[in-house]
Amino acid sequence: DAKTTQPPSMDCAEGRAANLPCNHSTISGNEYVYWYRQIHSQGPQYIIHGLKNNETNEMASLIITEDRKSSTLILPHATLRDTAVYYCIVNSGNTPLVFGKGTRLSVIA
Amino acid sequence: KAGVTQTPRYLIKTRGQQVTLSCSPISGHRSVSWYQQTPGQGLQFLFEYFSETQRNKGNFPGRFSGRQFSNSRSEMNVSTLELGDSALYLCASSLQPGIRGETQYFGPGTRLLVL
C-alpha cells in the first residue's frame, strides 16, 4: 500500500499557483519525498524530490514540513499542459516505487 | 541525453499468445524496473534488474518474466496472455539501486491489448 495520502482531485485556474498537498506521516528517516506526474496515457514524468529541505527546480517547488510528515508541491504558474495526475511517493532509493491513486489536477482556462 | 525508450509502443495480441517487450535505459543507467498500469489496479511493480540479475519481484504470476542484457537493455515476457493482461507496461531506469535519493526515469510505455 502507498504510504502517502493525497486528495483525489483539485482544480486550478490557468496562470495561478497550484499547491498540491501530500501526507506521509509514517515516513522514515532515510526516505525521500518524490513527485511524479502522468499526463494521459504517457509514462510518469519525474518532477522533483527532497529529504527535508525545501527544493526548487525549473518545474516546481517542494515544501516539506519540519516534522517531515507532509509536503506540498507548488507549480508556480499553472498552464493547461500541467493538467495531469500527480503522484507523491516516499522512497529510500532501495525499493520499488509504490504509487497511490495520486491527485488529478485540472487546470482551467 | 536520450531518455528511456520502449518498443513497441502499441501491441495487439490474442489470448494464449506470448509477448516480449523491450526497454533501453538512459545511457549509463544500469538498473531497470518494470511496472504494469491498469485502470483497476493502478501502477504496480513487476520486477527490477541490475547487472543482469533480478533484484526485486512484485506479486505477479510466473507468466511474467524478464531479463537484462550486459548492455543494461531489458526485456519482459508475458506468456499465455489473458484478457486481464491488457495494460500499459512501463519501464524505468536509474543509475543503480541502493543509492539514497536516486531517481527513476520512466519511458513512454508499451500499450498492450489482449483480445
XYZ file of C-alpha atoms in Angstrom, chain B residues 8-75:
68
model
C 6.929 -1.449 -29.450
C 4.679 1.396 -28.365
C 1.460 -0.439 -29.164
C 0.698 -4.119 -29.468
C -2.389 -6.232 -30.052
C -2.335 -9.924 -29.185
C -4.895 -12.658 -28.671
C -5.462 -14.817 -25.603
C -2.942 -17.603 -25.213
C -0.192 -15.888 -27.191
C 3.018 -14.641 -25.680
C 4.615 -11.230 -25.976
C 8.060 -9.676 -25.482
C 8.544 -6.016 -24.667
C 11.841 -4.175 -24.832
C 13.337 -1.343 -22.821
C 16.528 0.619 -23.375
C 17.583 2.632 -20.308
C 19.161 6.051 -20.236
C 22.824 5.830 -21.177
C 24.861 4.973 -18.092
C 21.886 3.674 -16.137
C 22.269 0.074 -15.058
C 19.067 -0.558 -13.137
C 15.807 -1.244 -14.946
C 12.393 -1.692 -13.346
C 9.113 -2.704 -14.935
C 5.634 -1.627 -13.906
C 2.141 -2.518 -15.063
C -0.625 0.079 -15.123
C -4.287 -0.839 -15.402
C -7.386 1.258 -14.658
C -8.400 -1.088 -11.849
C -5.091 -1.728 -10.098
C -3.150 1.415 -10.923
C 0.632 1.320 -11.239
C 2.113 -1.897 -9.870
C 5.720 -3.025 -9.664
C 6.645 -6.100 -11.687
C 10.397 -6.580 -11.241
C 13.767 -4.877 -11.114
C 17.016 -5.874 -12.786
C 20.569 -4.817 -12.082
C 23.741 -6.322 -13.508
C 21.696 -8.891 -15.409
C 20.178 -10.193 -12.151
C 16.632 -9.891 -10.907
C 16.878 -7.930 -7.714
C 13.239 -7.490 -6.745
C 9.977 -9.023 -7.842
C 6.396 -7.879 -7.387
C 3.350 -10.027 -6.792
C 2.695 -11.278 -10.297
C 2.313 -14.845 -11.595
C 5.164 -16.729 -13.176
C 3.785 -15.963 -16.643
C 5.533 -12.623 -16.243
C 9.283 -12.829 -16.619
C 12.138 -10.625 -17.611
C 15.825 -10.420 -18.231
C 18.570 -7.893 -18.592
C 21.453 -7.933 -21.003
C 25.070 -6.912 -20.477
C 24.376 -3.515 -22.086
C 21.618 -2.936 -19.474
C 18.817 -3.249 -22.008
C 15.929 -5.262 -20.628
C 13.085 -7.339 -21.959
